């Protein structure tokens, strides 16, 4: 069946611009996660959704980052006033309920110039 | 707060040999889970193996086994009979079971290179 998909696969933007990254979870998965992976590091947790609500957003680095999941399936990670330090691979994962295995998407590589 | 430490930035192994990737963890919680993920150059994180803190036997999944030593807080991954396709980044990760969801905390990873 279809796995987690993320679009775009690559995004290059100028400093100060706004970007949106999209995640399509596995159909029927209620839990959705966003992680950020900087070069040479492991992924770091950003935010967790259970259904439509953000159950834990403690990993969002500052208020320029925001994520939504309005219908409980697709999620969008939004970054305002991008900075060069935001350059990273943004990974999305979904799981059936929340306490089971996470399935990861291929990631979106964001480059801020 | 929990922490995962992977001290081997890179490991080399010849095809068909076994290799051990090290992972130590730090948490004061009694109930936790430990994972190993593989990340090939395509970028996707692929789940390999899971060990719960209360599991008495070491987890095994095909060529993968997890050497779980609770007193030492280590959860090393053993890959037997290495294959060229095993060349990738490997990440150890932890969750706390009492948080209500899987908030994975990852180590910095080990790059494995399998040579013919």
Short mmCIF file of N, CA, C and O in Angstrom, two decimals, chain B:
data_model
loop_
_atom_site.label_atom_id
_atom_site.label_comp_id
_atom_site.label_asym_id
_atom_site.label_seq_id
_atom_site.Cartn_x
_atom_site.Cartn_y
_atom_site.Cartn_z
N UNK B 1 15.91 14.33 31.40
CA UNK B 1 15.53 14.09 30.02
C UNK B 1 16.31 12.90 29.46
O UNK B 1 17.44 12.66 29.87
N UNK B 2 15.70 12.22 28.52
CA UNK B 2 16.38 11.05 27.98
C UNK B 2 17.39 11.45 26.92
O UNK B 2 17.24 12.48 26.27
N UNK B 3 18.42 10.60 26.77
CA UNK B 3 19.48 10.88 25.81
C UNK B 3 20.00 9.57 25.23
O UNK B 3 20.08 8.56 25.92
N UNK B 4 20.33 9.62 23.94
CA UNK B 4 20.90 8.48 23.25
C UNK B 4 22.31 8.85 22.79
O UNK B 4 22.51 9.93 22.22
N UNK B 5 23.27 7.97 23.02
CA UNK B 5 24.65 8.23 22.61
C UNK B 5 25.13 7.12 21.68
O UNK B 5 25.07 5.94 22.02
N UNK B 6 25.58 7.53 20.51
CA UNK B 6 26.21 6.61 19.56
C UNK B 6 27.62 7.13 19.33
O UNK B 6 27.80 8.20 18.75
N UNK B 7 28.61 6.39 19.79
CA UNK B 7 29.98 6.89 19.81
C UNK B 7 30.76 6.58 18.55
O UNK B 7 31.88 7.06 18.38
N UNK B 8 30.21 5.77 17.66
CA UNK B 8 30.91 5.38 16.44
C UNK B 8 30.37 6.19 15.27
O UNK B 8 29.30 5.90 14.76
N UNK B 9 31.09 7.21 14.80
CA UNK B 9 30.59 7.97 13.65
C UNK B 9 30.59 7.13 12.38
O UNK B 9 29.73 7.31 11.52
N UNK B 10 31.55 6.19 12.27
CA UNK B 10 31.62 5.35 11.08
C UNK B 10 32.15 3.97 11.42
O UNK B 10 32.98 3.81 12.32
N UNK B 11 31.63 2.98 10.68
CA UNK B 11 32.10 1.60 10.86
C UNK B 11 32.26 0.96 9.48
O UNK B 11 31.49 1.25 8.56
N UNK B 12 33.29 0.12 9.38
CA UNK B 12 33.54 -0.61 8.14
C UNK B 12 33.44 -2.10 8.44
O UNK B 12 33.90 -2.57 9.47
N UNK B 13 32.87 -2.83 7.49
CA UNK B 13 32.78 -4.28 7.65
C UNK B 13 32.83 -4.91 6.27
O UNK B 13 32.40 -4.30 5.27
N UNK B 14 33.39 -6.09 6.22
CA UNK B 14 33.41 -6.80 4.94
C UNK B 14 32.12 -7.59 4.78
O UNK B 14 31.53 -8.09 5.77
N UNK B 15 31.73 -7.72 3.54
CA UNK B 15 30.54 -8.51 3.22
C UNK B 15 30.63 -9.88 3.89
O UNK B 15 31.70 -10.48 3.98
N UNK B 16 29.48 -10.33 4.40
CA UNK B 16 29.29 -11.63 5.05
C UNK B 16 29.79 -11.68 6.48
O UNK B 16 29.54 -12.69 7.16
N UNK B 17 30.46 -10.63 6.94
CA UNK B 17 30.88 -10.62 8.35
C UNK B 17 29.80 -9.99 9.21
O UNK B 17 28.91 -9.29 8.72
N UNK B 18 29.91 -10.19 10.53
CA UNK B 18 29.00 -9.57 11.48
C UNK B 18 29.58 -8.25 11.95
O UNK B 18 30.79 -8.06 11.97
N UNK B 19 28.70 -7.34 12.34
CA UNK B 19 29.14 -6.03 12.85
C UNK B 19 28.22 -5.62 14.00
O UNK B 19 27.02 -5.94 13.99
N UNK B 20 28.81 -4.94 14.98
CA UNK B 20 28.04 -4.43 16.13
C UNK B 20 28.09 -2.92 16.15
O UNK B 20 29.18 -2.33 16.13
N UNK B 21 26.93 -2.30 16.20
CA UNK B 21 26.82 -0.84 16.30
C UNK B 21 26.39 -0.50 17.72
O UNK B 21 25.39 -1.02 18.21
N UNK B 22 27.15 0.39 18.35
CA UNK B 22 26.95 0.67 19.77
C UNK B 22 25.89 1.74 20.01
O UNK B 22 25.75 2.69 19.23
N UNK B 23 25.18 1.58 21.11
CA UNK B 23 24.18 2.56 21.54
C UNK B 23 24.06 2.49 23.06
O UNK B 23 23.85 1.42 23.62
N UNK B 24 24.23 3.63 23.71
CA UNK B 24 23.92 3.71 25.14
C UNK B 24 22.84 4.76 25.32
O UNK B 24 22.70 5.69 24.51
N UNK B 25 22.08 4.62 26.39
CA UNK B 25 20.95 5.52 26.62
C UNK B 25 20.94 5.97 28.06
O UNK B 25 21.55 5.34 28.93
N UNK B 26 20.24 7.05 28.28
CA UNK B 26 20.15 7.59 29.63
C UNK B 26 18.71 8.01 29.88
O UNK B 26 18.18 8.84 29.13
N UNK B 27 18.11 7.43 30.88
CA UNK B 27 16.78 7.83 31.31
C UNK B 27 16.57 7.38 32.74
O UNK B 27 17.14 6.37 33.16
N UNK B 28 15.75 8.10 33.46
CA UNK B 28 15.41 7.71 34.83
C UNK B 28 14.08 6.95 34.86
O UNK B 28 13.67 6.43 35.90
N UNK B 29 13.41 6.89 33.70
CA UNK B 29 12.15 6.14 33.63
C UNK B 29 12.41 4.64 33.61
O UNK B 29 13.45 4.19 33.11
N UNK B 30 11.47 3.89 34.12
CA UNK B 30 11.58 2.43 34.14
C UNK B 30 10.95 1.80 32.91
O UNK B 30 11.29 0.69 32.53
N UNK B 31 10.02 2.53 32.30
CA UNK B 31 9.27 1.98 31.17
C UNK B 31 9.64 2.75 29.90
O UNK B 31 9.29 3.92 29.76
N UNK B 32 10.35 2.10 29.00
CA UNK B 32 10.80 2.77 27.79
C UNK B 32 10.98 1.75 26.68
O UNK B 32 10.94 0.53 26.92
N UNK B 33 11.15 2.23 25.48
CA UNK B 33 11.38 1.36 24.32
C UNK B 33 12.60 1.84 23.56
O UNK B 33 12.88 3.04 23.52
N UNK B 34 13.29 0.92 22.95
CA UNK B 34 14.49 1.24 22.19
C UNK B 34 14.32 0.74 20.77
O UNK B 34 13.83 -0.37 20.55
N UNK B 35 14.72 1.56 19.82
CA UNK B 35 14.54 1.26 18.40
C UNK B 35 15.88 1.40 17.68
O UNK B 35 16.74 2.19 18.08
N UNK B 36 15.98 0.70 16.59
CA UNK B 36 17.03 0.95 15.61
C UNK B 36 16.36 1.21 14.25
O UNK B 36 15.44 0.48 13.85
N UNK B 37 16.84 2.29 13.60
CA UNK B 37 16.38 2.64 12.27
C UNK B 37 17.57 2.68 11.33
O UNK B 37 18.68 3.05 11.72
N UNK B 38 17.28 2.34 10.08
CA UNK B 38 18.27 2.44 9.00
C UNK B 38 17.86 3.59 8.09
O UNK B 38 16.68 3.73 7.75
N UNK B 39 18.82 4.42 7.71
CA UNK B 39 18.53 5.52 6.80
C UNK B 39 19.47 5.44 5.60
O UNK B 39 20.62 5.88 5.65
N UNK B 40 19.01 4.88 4.49
CA UNK B 40 19.84 4.85 3.27
C UNK B 40 19.93 6.25 2.67
O UNK B 40 19.32 7.20 3.18
N UNK B 41 20.68 6.35 1.60
CA UNK B 41 20.91 7.67 0.99
C UNK B 41 19.61 8.31 0.49
O UNK B 41 19.54 9.52 0.31
N UNK B 42 18.57 7.52 0.29
CA UNK B 42 17.28 8.06 -0.14
C UNK B 42 16.62 8.91 0.95
O UNK B 42 15.73 9.71 0.67
N UNK B 43 17.06 8.75 2.20
CA UNK B 43 16.58 9.62 3.27
C UNK B 43 15.49 9.04 4.15
O UNK B 43 15.25 9.55 5.24
N UNK B 44 14.82 8.00 3.69
CA UNK B 44 13.73 7.45 4.49
C UNK B 44 14.27 6.70 5.70
O UNK B 44 15.28 6.03 5.62
N UNK B 45 13.59 6.81 6.82
CA UNK B 45 13.96 6.07 8.03
C UNK B 45 13.21 4.73 8.00
O UNK B 45 11.99 4.71 7.95
N UNK B 46 13.97 3.65 8.04
CA UNK B 46 13.39 2.31 7.95
C UNK B 46 13.52 1.62 9.30
O UNK B 46 14.64 1.45 9.80
N UNK B 47 12.40 1.22 9.87
CA UNK B 47 12.40 0.54 11.16
C UNK B 47 13.07 -0.83 11.03
O UNK B 47 12.78 -1.57 10.11
N UNK B 48 13.97 -1.15 11.97
CA UNK B 48 14.65 -2.44 11.95
C UNK B 48 14.22 -3.34 13.09
O UNK B 48 13.88 -4.51 12.87
N UNK B 49 14.25 -2.80 14.32
CA UNK B 49 14.07 -3.69 15.47
C UNK B 49 13.68 -2.87 16.69
O UNK B 49 14.04 -1.70 16.79
N UNK B 50 12.94 -3.49 17.60
CA UNK B 50 12.43 -2.83 18.80
C UNK B 50 12.67 -3.71 20.03
O UNK B 50 12.53 -4.94 19.96
N UNK B 51 13.02 -3.04 21.14
CA UNK B 51 13.19 -3.73 22.43
C UNK B 51 12.48 -2.92 23.51
O UNK B 51 12.76 -1.74 23.68
N UNK B 52 11.58 -3.55 24.23
CA UNK B 52 10.94 -2.91 25.36
C UNK B 52 11.77 -3.11 26.62
O UNK B 52 12.45 -4.13 26.76
N UNK B 53 11.68 -2.16 27.52
CA UNK B 53 12.52 -2.22 28.72
C UNK B 53 12.20 -3.41 29.61
O UNK B 53 13.04 -3.85 30.40
N UNK B 54 10.98 -3.93 29.50
CA UNK B 54 10.60 -5.08 30.33
C UNK B 54 10.74 -6.41 29.60
O UNK B 54 10.45 -7.46 30.17
N UNK B 55 11.17 -6.35 28.34
CA UNK B 55 11.35 -7.60 27.59
C UNK B 55 12.57 -8.33 28.15
O UNK B 55 13.66 -7.76 28.22
N UNK B 56 12.38 -9.59 28.49
CA UNK B 56 13.48 -10.34 29.11
C UNK B 56 14.43 -10.91 28.08
O UNK B 56 15.60 -11.12 28.38
N UNK B 57 13.92 -11.15 26.88
CA UNK B 57 14.78 -11.71 25.84
C UNK B 57 15.20 -10.63 24.87
O UNK B 57 14.44 -9.69 24.58
N UNK B 58 16.40 -10.77 24.34
CA UNK B 58 16.87 -9.84 23.32
C UNK B 58 16.03 -9.98 22.06
O UNK B 58 15.72 -11.09 21.62
N UNK B 59 15.70 -8.85 21.46
CA UNK B 59 14.90 -8.87 20.23
C UNK B 59 15.74 -9.34 19.04
O UNK B 59 16.94 -9.06 18.97
N UNK B 60 15.09 -10.07 18.15
CA UNK B 60 15.74 -10.48 16.90
C UNK B 60 14.75 -10.30 15.75
O UNK B 60 13.54 -10.51 15.91
N UNK B 61 15.28 -9.87 14.60
CA UNK B 61 14.49 -9.73 13.39
C UNK B 61 15.37 -10.12 12.22
O UNK B 61 16.16 -9.32 11.73
N UNK B 62 15.29 -11.35 11.81
CA UNK B 62 16.11 -11.80 10.69
C UNK B 62 17.59 -11.70 11.02
O UNK B 62 18.06 -12.27 12.00
N UNK B 63 18.34 -10.91 10.21
CA UNK B 63 19.77 -10.75 10.45
C UNK B 63 20.09 -9.74 11.54
O UNK B 63 21.26 -9.53 11.86
N UNK B 64 19.07 -9.09 12.07
CA UNK B 64 19.28 -8.07 13.09
C UNK B 64 18.97 -8.63 14.48
O UNK B 64 17.96 -9.30 14.67
N UNK B 65 19.82 -8.33 15.42
CA UNK B 65 19.53 -8.66 16.81
C UNK B 65 19.97 -7.49 17.69
O UNK B 65 20.86 -6.71 17.31
N UNK B 66 19.30 -7.35 18.79
CA UNK B 66 19.58 -6.25 19.69
C UNK B 66 20.16 -6.82 20.97
O UNK B 66 19.50 -7.62 21.64
N UNK B 67 21.37 -6.42 21.29
CA UNK B 67 22.04 -6.88 22.51
C UNK B 67 21.70 -5.90 23.63
O UNK B 67 22.34 -4.86 23.78
N UNK B 68 20.66 -6.24 24.40
CA UNK B 68 20.11 -5.34 25.40
C UNK B 68 20.73 -5.67 26.76
O UNK B 68 20.56 -6.78 27.28
N UNK B 69 21.48 -4.71 27.32
CA UNK B 69 22.06 -4.87 28.64
C UNK B 69 21.55 -3.73 29.52
O UNK B 69 22.10 -2.62 29.52
N UNK B 70 20.48 -4.04 30.26
CA UNK B 70 19.75 -3.02 30.98
C UNK B 70 20.60 -2.34 32.04
O UNK B 70 20.55 -1.12 32.21
N UNK B 71 21.38 -3.11 32.77
CA UNK B 71 22.19 -2.54 33.85
C UNK B 71 23.22 -1.57 33.31
O UNK B 71 23.56 -0.57 33.95
N UNK B 72 23.71 -1.85 32.13
CA UNK B 72 24.70 -0.97 31.50
C UNK B 72 24.04 0.11 30.65
O UNK B 72 24.73 0.95 30.07
N UNK B 73 22.73 0.03 30.51
CA UNK B 73 21.98 0.97 29.66
C UNK B 73 22.55 0.98 28.25
O UNK B 73 22.85 2.05 27.69
N UNK B 74 22.71 -0.21 27.71
CA UNK B 74 23.18 -0.28 26.33
C UNK B 74 22.23 -1.13 25.49
O UNK B 74 21.58 -2.05 26.01
N UNK B 75 22.16 -0.82 24.22
CA UNK B 75 21.24 -1.49 23.29
C UNK B 75 21.93 -1.58 21.94
O UNK B 75 21.54 -0.91 20.98
N UNK B 76 22.95 -2.40 21.87
CA UNK B 76 23.74 -2.48 20.64
C UNK B 76 23.03 -3.30 19.57
O UNK B 76 22.38 -4.30 19.85
N UNK B 77 23.18 -2.88 18.33
CA UNK B 77 22.61 -3.60 17.18
C UNK B 77 23.68 -4.50 16.59
O UNK B 77 24.78 -4.05 16.32
N UNK B 78 23.32 -5.76 16.39
CA UNK B 78 24.22 -6.71 15.74
C UNK B 78 23.61 -7.08 14.40
O UNK B 78 22.46 -7.51 14.32
N UNK B 79 24.39 -6.87 13.35
CA UNK B 79 23.97 -7.28 12.01
C UNK B 79 24.84 -8.47 11.61
O UNK B 79 26.08 -8.36 11.56
N UNK B 80 24.21 -9.58 11.37
CA UNK B 80 24.97 -10.77 10.98
C UNK B 80 25.03 -10.86 9.45
O UNK B 80 24.16 -10.32 8.76
N UNK B 81 26.05 -11.50 8.95
CA UNK B 81 26.18 -11.75 7.52
C UNK B 81 25.90 -10.49 6.71
O UNK B 81 24.96 -10.43 5.91
N UNK B 82 26.71 -9.45 6.90
CA UNK B 82 26.50 -8.15 6.26
C UNK B 82 26.39 -8.29 4.75
O UNK B 82 27.08 -9.11 4.12
N UNK B 83 25.54 -7.43 4.19
CA UNK B 83 25.35 -7.38 2.75
C UNK B 83 25.67 -5.97 2.26
O UNK B 83 25.60 -5.01 3.03
N UNK B 84 26.00 -5.85 0.97
CA UNK B 84 26.33 -4.53 0.43
C UNK B 84 25.19 -3.54 0.64
O UNK B 84 25.42 -2.34 0.88
N UNK B 85 23.97 -4.03 0.58
CA UNK B 85 22.81 -3.17 0.78
C UNK B 85 22.63 -2.68 2.20
O UNK B 85 21.76 -1.84 2.47
N UNK B 86 23.44 -3.17 3.12
CA UNK B 86 23.37 -2.69 4.50
C UNK B 86 24.10 -1.36 4.67
O UNK B 86 23.99 -0.73 5.74
N UNK B 87 24.85 -0.94 3.68
CA UNK B 87 25.56 0.34 3.78
C UNK B 87 24.54 1.47 3.91
O UNK B 87 23.69 1.66 3.02
N UNK B 88 24.61 2.19 5.01
CA UNK B 88 23.62 3.24 5.32
C UNK B 88 23.99 3.88 6.65
O UNK B 88 24.95 3.47 7.31
N UNK B 89 23.19 4.89 7.03
CA UNK B 89 23.27 5.43 8.39
C UNK B 89 22.34 4.62 9.28
O UNK B 89 21.24 4.23 8.86
N UNK B 90 22.77 4.38 10.50
CA UNK B 90 21.96 3.65 11.47
C UNK B 90 21.76 4.51 12.71
O UNK B 90 22.72 5.03 13.27
N UNK B 91 20.50 4.63 13.11
CA UNK B 91 20.16 5.45 14.27
C UNK B 91 19.52 4.61 15.35
O UNK B 91 18.63 3.80 15.09
N UNK B 92 19.98 4.83 16.56
CA UNK B 92 19.35 4.27 17.75
C UNK B 92 18.40 5.33 18.29
O UNK B 92 18.70 6.54 18.22
N UNK B 93 17.26 4.92 18.81
CA UNK B 93 16.28 5.87 19.29
C UNK B 93 15.54 5.29 20.50
O UNK B 93 15.48 4.08 20.69
N UNK B 94 14.96 6.20 21.28
CA UNK B 94 14.25 5.80 22.49
C UNK B 94 12.91 6.50 22.57
O UNK B 94 12.76 7.63 22.10
N UNK B 95 11.93 5.81 23.19
CA UNK B 95 10.69 6.46 23.57
C UNK B 95 10.43 6.16 25.04
O UNK B 95 10.91 5.17 25.59
N UNK B 96 9.66 7.04 25.67
CA UNK B 96 9.17 6.78 27.01
C UNK B 96 7.74 6.30 26.90
O UNK B 96 6.93 6.91 26.22
N UNK B 97 7.43 5.19 27.56
CA UNK B 97 6.13 4.55 27.36
C UNK B 97 5.00 5.26 28.10
O UNK B 97 3.84 5.03 27.81
N UNK B 98 5.32 6.13 29.03
CA UNK B 98 4.25 6.73 29.82
C UNK B 98 3.86 8.11 29.33
O UNK B 98 3.17 8.85 30.01
N UNK B 99 4.30 8.49 28.15
CA UNK B 99 3.96 9.82 27.64
C UNK B 99 2.70 9.80 26.80
O UNK B 99 2.21 10.84 26.43
N UNK B 100 2.20 8.64 26.47
CA UNK B 100 0.97 8.55 25.69
C UNK B 100 1.19 8.51 24.20
O UNK B 100 0.27 8.31 23.43
N UNK B 101 2.40 8.74 23.75
CA UNK B 101 2.68 8.64 22.32
C UNK B 101 4.17 8.44 22.14
O UNK B 101 4.96 8.59 23.07
N UNK B 102 4.56 8.11 20.92
CA UNK B 102 5.96 7.81 20.63
C UNK B 102 6.72 9.05 20.22
O UNK B 102 6.80 9.35 19.04
N UNK B 103 7.28 9.74 21.19
CA UNK B 103 8.16 10.85 20.88
C UNK B 103 9.57 10.29 20.82
O UNK B 103 10.20 10.04 21.85
N UNK B 104 10.06 10.05 19.63
CA UNK B 104 11.35 9.41 19.46
C UNK B 104 12.49 10.40 19.72
O UNK B 104 12.47 11.52 19.22
N UNK B 105 13.46 9.94 20.50
CA UNK B 105 14.69 10.69 20.71
C UNK B 105 15.80 9.89 20.05
O UNK B 105 16.03 8.74 20.43
N UNK B 106 16.50 10.50 19.10
CA UNK B 106 17.50 9.80 18.30
C UNK B 106 18.92 10.13 18.75
O UNK B 106 19.19 11.22 19.26
N UNK B 107 19.82 9.19 18.48
CA UNK B 107 21.25 9.47 18.60
C UNK B 107 21.74 10.15 17.34
O UNK B 107 20.96 10.44 16.42
N UNK B 108 23.05 10.37 17.26
CA UNK B 108 23.63 11.07 16.11
C UNK B 108 23.93 10.14 14.95
O UNK B 108 24.28 10.60 13.87
N UNK B 109 23.81 8.84 15.17
CA UNK B 109 23.93 7.89 14.08
C UNK B 109 25.33 7.35 13.87
O UNK B 109 26.33 7.94 14.30
N UNK B 110 25.39 6.21 13.19
CA UNK B 110 26.64 5.57 12.78
C UNK B 110 26.52 5.24 11.30
O UNK B 110 25.54 4.63 10.86
N UNK B 111 27.52 5.67 10.53
CA UNK B 111 27.52 5.34 9.11
C UNK B 111 28.23 4.01 8.92
O UNK B 111 29.40 3.87 9.28
N UNK B 112 27.53 3.04 8.36
CA UNK B 112 28.10 1.72 8.11
C UNK B 112 28.42 1.58 6.63
O UNK B 112 27.58 1.88 5.77
N UNK B 113 29.62 1.13 6.37
CA UNK B 113 30.04 0.87 4.98
C UNK B 113 30.43 -0.60 4.87
O UNK B 113 31.33 -1.06 5.59
N UNK B 114 29.74 -1.31 3.99
CA UNK B 114 30.02 -2.72 3.76
C UNK B 114 30.81 -2.85 2.47
O UNK B 114 30.36 -2.39 1.41
N UNK B 115 31.97 -3.46 2.56
CA UNK B 115 32.82 -3.60 1.37
C UNK B 115 32.78 -5.04 0.84
O UNK B 115 32.58 -5.98 1.61
N UNK B 116 32.96 -5.18 -0.48
CA UNK B 116 32.91 -6.53 -1.08
C UNK B 116 34.09 -7.39 -0.62
O UNK B 116 35.11 -6.88 -0.21
#
